[in-house]
GROMACS .gro file of C-alpha atoms in nm:
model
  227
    1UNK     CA    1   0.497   1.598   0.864
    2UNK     CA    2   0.221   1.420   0.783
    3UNK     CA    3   0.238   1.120   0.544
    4UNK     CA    4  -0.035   1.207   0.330
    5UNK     CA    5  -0.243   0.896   0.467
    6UNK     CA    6  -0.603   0.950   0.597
    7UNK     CA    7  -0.668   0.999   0.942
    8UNK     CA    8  -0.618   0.717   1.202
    9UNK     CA    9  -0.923   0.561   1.338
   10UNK     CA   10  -1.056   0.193   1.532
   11UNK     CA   11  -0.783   0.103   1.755
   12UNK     CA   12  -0.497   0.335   1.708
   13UNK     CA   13  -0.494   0.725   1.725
   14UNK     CA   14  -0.181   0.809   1.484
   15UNK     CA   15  -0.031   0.589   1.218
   16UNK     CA   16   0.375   0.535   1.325
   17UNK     CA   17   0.547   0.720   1.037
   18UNK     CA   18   0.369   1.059   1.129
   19UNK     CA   19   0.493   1.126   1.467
   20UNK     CA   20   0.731   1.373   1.527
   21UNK     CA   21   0.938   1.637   1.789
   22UNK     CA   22   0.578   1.793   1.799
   23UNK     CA   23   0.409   1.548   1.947
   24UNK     CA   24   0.664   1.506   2.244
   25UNK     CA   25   0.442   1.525   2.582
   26UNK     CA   26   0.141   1.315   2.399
   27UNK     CA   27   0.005   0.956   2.479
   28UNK     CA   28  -0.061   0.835   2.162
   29UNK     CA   29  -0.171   0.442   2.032
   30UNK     CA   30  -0.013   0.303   1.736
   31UNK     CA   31  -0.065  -0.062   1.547
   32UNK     CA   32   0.134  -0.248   1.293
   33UNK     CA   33   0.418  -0.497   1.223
   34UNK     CA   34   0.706  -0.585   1.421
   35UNK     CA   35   1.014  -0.496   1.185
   36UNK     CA   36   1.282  -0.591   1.423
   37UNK     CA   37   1.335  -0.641   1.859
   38UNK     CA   38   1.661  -0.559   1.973
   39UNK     CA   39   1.688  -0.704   2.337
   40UNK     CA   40   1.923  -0.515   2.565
   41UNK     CA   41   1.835  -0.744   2.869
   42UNK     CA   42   1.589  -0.977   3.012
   43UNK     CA   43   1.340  -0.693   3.093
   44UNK     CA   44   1.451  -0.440   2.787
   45UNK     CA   45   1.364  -0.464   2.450
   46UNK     CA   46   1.376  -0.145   2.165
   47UNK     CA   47   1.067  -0.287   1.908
   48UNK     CA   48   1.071  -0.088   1.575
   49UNK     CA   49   0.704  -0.078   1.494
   50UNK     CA   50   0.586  -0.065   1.095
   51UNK     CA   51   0.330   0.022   0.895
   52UNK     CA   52   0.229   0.173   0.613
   53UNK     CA   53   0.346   0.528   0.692
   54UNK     CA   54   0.693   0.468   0.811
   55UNK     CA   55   0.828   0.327   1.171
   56UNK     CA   56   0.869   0.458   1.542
   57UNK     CA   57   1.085   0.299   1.772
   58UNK     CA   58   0.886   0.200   2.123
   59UNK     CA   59   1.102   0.156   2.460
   60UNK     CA   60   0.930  -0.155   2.630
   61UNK     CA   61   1.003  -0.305   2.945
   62UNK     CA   62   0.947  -0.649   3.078
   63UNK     CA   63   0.993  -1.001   2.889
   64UNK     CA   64   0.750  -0.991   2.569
   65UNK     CA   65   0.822  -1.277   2.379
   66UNK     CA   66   0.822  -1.082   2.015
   67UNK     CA   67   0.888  -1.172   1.627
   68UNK     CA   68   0.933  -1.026   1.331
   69UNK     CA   69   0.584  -0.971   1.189
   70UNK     CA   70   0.373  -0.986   1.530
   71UNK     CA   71   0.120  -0.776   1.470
   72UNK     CA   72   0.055  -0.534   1.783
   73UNK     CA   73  -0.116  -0.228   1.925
   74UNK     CA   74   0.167  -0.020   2.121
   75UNK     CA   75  -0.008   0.301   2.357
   76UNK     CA   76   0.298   0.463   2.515
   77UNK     CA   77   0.437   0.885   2.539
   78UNK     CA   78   0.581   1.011   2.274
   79UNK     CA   79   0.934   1.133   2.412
   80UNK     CA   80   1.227   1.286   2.242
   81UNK     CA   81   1.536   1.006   2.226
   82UNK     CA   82   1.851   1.064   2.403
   83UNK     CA   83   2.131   1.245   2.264
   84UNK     CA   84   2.348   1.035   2.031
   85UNK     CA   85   2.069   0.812   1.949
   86UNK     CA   86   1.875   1.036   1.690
   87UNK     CA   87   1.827   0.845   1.372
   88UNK     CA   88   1.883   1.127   1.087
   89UNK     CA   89   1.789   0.853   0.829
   90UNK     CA   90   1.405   0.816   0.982
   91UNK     CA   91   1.127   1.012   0.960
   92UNK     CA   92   1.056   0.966   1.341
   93UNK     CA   93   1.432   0.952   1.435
   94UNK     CA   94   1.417   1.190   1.661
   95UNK     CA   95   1.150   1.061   1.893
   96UNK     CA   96   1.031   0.711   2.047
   97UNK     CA   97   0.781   0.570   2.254
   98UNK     CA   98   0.830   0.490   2.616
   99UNK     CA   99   0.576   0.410   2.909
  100UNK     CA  100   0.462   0.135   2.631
  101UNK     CA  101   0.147  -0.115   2.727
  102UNK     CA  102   0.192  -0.381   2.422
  103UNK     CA  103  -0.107  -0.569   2.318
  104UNK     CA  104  -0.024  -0.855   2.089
  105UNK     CA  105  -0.297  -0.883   1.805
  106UNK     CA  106  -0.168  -1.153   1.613
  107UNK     CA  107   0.064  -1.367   1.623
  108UNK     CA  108   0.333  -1.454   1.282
  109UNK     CA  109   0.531  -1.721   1.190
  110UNK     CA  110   0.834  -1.656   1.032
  111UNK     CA  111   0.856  -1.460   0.682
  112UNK     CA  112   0.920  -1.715   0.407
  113UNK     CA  113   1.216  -1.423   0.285
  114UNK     CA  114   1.352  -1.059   0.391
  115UNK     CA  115   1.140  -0.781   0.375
  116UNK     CA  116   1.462  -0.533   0.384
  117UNK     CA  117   1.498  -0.406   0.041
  118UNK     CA  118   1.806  -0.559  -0.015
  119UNK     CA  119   1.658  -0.864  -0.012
  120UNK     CA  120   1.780  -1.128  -0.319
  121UNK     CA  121   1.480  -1.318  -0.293
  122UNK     CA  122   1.321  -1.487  -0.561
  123UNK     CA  123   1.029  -1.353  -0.730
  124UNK     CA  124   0.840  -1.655  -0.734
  125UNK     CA  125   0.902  -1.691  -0.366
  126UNK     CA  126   0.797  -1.336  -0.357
  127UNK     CA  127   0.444  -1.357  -0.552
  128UNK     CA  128   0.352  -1.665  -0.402
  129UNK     CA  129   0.336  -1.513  -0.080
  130UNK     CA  130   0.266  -1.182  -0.227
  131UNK     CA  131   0.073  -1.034   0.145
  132UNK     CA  132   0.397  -1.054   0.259
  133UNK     CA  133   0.580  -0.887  -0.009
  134UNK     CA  134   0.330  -0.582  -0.072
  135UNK     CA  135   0.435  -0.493   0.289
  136UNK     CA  136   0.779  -0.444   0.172
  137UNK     CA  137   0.853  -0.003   0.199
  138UNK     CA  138   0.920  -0.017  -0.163
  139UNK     CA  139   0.575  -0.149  -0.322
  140UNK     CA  140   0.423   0.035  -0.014
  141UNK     CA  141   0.560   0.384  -0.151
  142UNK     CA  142   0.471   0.266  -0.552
  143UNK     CA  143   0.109   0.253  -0.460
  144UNK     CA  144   0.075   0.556  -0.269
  145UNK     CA  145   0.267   0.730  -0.564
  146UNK     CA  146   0.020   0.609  -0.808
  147UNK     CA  147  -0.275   0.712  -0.574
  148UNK     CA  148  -0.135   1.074  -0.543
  149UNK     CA  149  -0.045   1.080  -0.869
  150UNK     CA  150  -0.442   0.965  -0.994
  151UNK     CA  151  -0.575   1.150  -0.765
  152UNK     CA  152  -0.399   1.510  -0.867
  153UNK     CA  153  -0.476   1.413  -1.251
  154UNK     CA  154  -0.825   1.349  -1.168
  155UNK     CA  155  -0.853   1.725  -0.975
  156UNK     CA  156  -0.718   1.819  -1.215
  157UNK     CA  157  -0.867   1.733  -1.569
  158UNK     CA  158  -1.223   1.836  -1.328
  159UNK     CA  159  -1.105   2.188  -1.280
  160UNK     CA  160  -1.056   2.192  -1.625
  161UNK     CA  161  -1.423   2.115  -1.678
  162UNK     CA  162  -1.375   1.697  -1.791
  163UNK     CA  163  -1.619   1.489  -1.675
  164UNK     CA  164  -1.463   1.138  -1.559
  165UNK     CA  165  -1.692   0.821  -1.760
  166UNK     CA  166  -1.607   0.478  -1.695
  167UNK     CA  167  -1.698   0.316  -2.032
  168UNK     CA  168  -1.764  -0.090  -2.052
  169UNK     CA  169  -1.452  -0.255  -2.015
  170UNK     CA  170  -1.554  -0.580  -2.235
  171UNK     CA  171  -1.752  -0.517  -2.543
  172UNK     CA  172  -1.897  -0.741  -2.855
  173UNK     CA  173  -1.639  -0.861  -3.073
  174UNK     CA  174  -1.546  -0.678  -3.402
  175UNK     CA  175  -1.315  -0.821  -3.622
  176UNK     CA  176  -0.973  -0.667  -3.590
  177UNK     CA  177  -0.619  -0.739  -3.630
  178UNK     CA  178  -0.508  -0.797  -3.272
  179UNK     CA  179  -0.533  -1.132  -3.097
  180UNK     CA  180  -0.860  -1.084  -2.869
  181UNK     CA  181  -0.869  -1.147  -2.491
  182UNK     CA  182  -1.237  -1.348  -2.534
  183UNK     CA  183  -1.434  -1.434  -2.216
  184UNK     CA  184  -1.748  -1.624  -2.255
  185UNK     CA  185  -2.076  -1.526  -2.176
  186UNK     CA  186  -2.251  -1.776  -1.884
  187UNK     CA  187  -2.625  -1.630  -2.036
  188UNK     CA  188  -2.613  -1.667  -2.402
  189UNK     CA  189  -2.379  -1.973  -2.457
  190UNK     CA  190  -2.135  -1.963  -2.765
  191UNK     CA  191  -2.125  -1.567  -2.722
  192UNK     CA  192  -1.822  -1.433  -2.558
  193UNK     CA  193  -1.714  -1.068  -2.450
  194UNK     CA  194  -1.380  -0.937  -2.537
  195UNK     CA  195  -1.148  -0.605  -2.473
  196UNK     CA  196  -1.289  -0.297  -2.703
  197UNK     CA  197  -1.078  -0.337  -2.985
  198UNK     CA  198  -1.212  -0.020  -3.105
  199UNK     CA  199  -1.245   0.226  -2.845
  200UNK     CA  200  -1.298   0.525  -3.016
  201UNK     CA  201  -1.695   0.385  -3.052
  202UNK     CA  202  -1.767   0.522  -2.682
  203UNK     CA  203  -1.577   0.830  -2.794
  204UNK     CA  204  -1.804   0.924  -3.059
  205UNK     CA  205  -2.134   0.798  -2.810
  206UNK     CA  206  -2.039   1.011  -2.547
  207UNK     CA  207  -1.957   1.343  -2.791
  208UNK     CA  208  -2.301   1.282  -2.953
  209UNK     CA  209  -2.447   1.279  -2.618
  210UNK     CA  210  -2.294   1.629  -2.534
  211UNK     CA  211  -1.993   1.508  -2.290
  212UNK     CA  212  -1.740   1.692  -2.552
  213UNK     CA  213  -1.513   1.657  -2.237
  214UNK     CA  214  -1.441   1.355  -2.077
  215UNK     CA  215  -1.158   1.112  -1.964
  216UNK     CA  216  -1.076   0.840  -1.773
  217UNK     CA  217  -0.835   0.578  -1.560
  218UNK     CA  218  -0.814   0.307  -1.823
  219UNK     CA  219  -0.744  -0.043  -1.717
  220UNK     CA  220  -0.493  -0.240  -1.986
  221UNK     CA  221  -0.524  -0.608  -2.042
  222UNK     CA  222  -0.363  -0.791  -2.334
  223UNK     CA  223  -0.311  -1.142  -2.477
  224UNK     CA  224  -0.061  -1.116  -2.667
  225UNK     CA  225   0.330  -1.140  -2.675
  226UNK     CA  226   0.544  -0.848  -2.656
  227UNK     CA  227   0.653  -0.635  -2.872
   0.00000   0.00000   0.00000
């Protein structure tokens, strides 16, 4: 099943998480992060291979050398896994990669914390290095929520005949209640921009103008406490 991801170009053919029994037979070429080597001898080594669509398991022979986070390109066959090691819990649990030629692409040190998500670290620790952290499955699967879920909203208010206008997002002050997010202008010193505390002026523009239909993905910034 495919995970919804556009297709796989550059240096790999397939993205890990979207291989499956059906693909048994093929020679694929896969890239991403190392999430874990488990070394049954000096020339065998199971490397579970990550990215953003999920993980496949690759059989690789000979002494690599590999960490967590090495960053690699894996070509190998796509072959079903022997009985009693089928991994029910994964997506690609019922296949792995053997024949695997292992180009290293980068090199990592050590994560400053766990990217399981169990991990108890801190979320300073966690937003200081947040590269690190957005490759975590959990924030991975929050953003590709929010771009299905945008993305079927936006088909569908078009069906519907709305027309999708991005109106300014900073506009000339007008004196309101709310505490104002003010940036200053670099052109016309003293003058600043702030957040449209009165939106519905684009509204009535755009209606005037004929757009009796429109919407759109509005981004929310606000200086205040909360409430």
């Amino acid at each position: 099943m495919s995970s919804g991801i556009a297709k796989a170009v550059g240096m790999r053919d397939t993205y890990c998480g979207d291989l499956t029994s059906e693909d048994i037979g093929r020679r694929v070429a896969v890239c991403g992060w190392v999430a874990r080597v488990r070394e049954h001898s000096s020339h065998l080594a199971f490397i579970d291979l990550r990215d953003r669509s999920g993980l496949i398991q690759c059989v690789v022979e000979g002494d690599m050398s590999l960490k967590n986070e090495y960053v690699l390109r894996v070509s190998g066959v796509v072959s079903a896994r022997p009985e009693g090691t089928i991994n029910p819990g994964l997506k690609t649990g019922e296949v792995e990669l053997t024949e695997c030629e292992v180009e290293v692409l980068s090199e990592a040190q050590t994560p400053p914390f766990s990217l399981e998500e169990w991990s108890s670290s801190e979320e300073s620790v966690r937003l200081k290095y947040r590269f690190v952290d957005l490759r975590r499955e959990r924030l991975q699967r929050n953003l590709l929520r929010r771009a299905r879920m945008i993305a079927a909203m936006r088909s569908r208010m078009s069906s519907e005949g709305f027309l999708e206008v991005e109106t300014p997002l900073l506009w000339t002050p007008t004196p309101e209640g709310a505490r104002e997010f003010v940036v200053p202008s670099r052109l016309q010193k003293g003058s600043c921009y702030v957040l449209p505390q009165s939106p519905q002026i684009a509204k009535q523009l755009l209606m005037v103008a004929g757009l009796d239909r429109y919407f759109q993905v509005a981004k929310c910034m606000r200086d205040e406490d909360l409430r």
